[in-house]
XYZ file of C-alpha atoms in Angstrom:
36
model
C 14.911 -17.235 -9.308
C 11.891 -19.478 -8.878
C 8.290 -18.590 -8.052
C 8.747 -19.386 -4.356
C 11.528 -16.826 -4.017
C 9.530 -14.206 -5.911
C 6.527 -14.730 -3.629
C 8.681 -14.673 -0.502
C 10.297 -11.386 -1.549
C 7.243 -9.822 -3.169
C 4.615 -10.614 -0.529
C 5.895 -8.083 2.075
C 5.979 -5.374 -0.608
C 2.402 -6.172 -1.643
C 1.223 -6.072 1.976
C 3.064 -2.793 2.582
C 1.567 -1.311 -0.577
C -1.958 -2.328 0.408
C -1.577 -0.904 3.927
C -0.058 2.291 2.520
C -2.932 2.780 0.078
C -5.495 2.115 2.811
C -3.866 4.647 5.130
C -3.687 7.136 2.265
C -7.428 6.812 1.558
C -8.367 6.999 5.251
C -6.091 10.017 5.761
C -7.552 11.716 2.683
C -11.100 11.220 3.961
C -10.281 12.291 7.515
C -8.348 15.384 6.443
C -9.699 16.486 3.050
C -7.330 18.681 1.085
C -8.479 22.203 0.278
C -8.430 22.406 -3.507
C -9.513 25.485 -5.406
């Protein structure tokens, strides 16, 4: 498997991960969890 294939397969996962983390942070700030 060459670099082109790795990028083609990996890019969507990276984008999904970034969007997921962003949503997680925004959700956490909008609805803070009650701890303690």
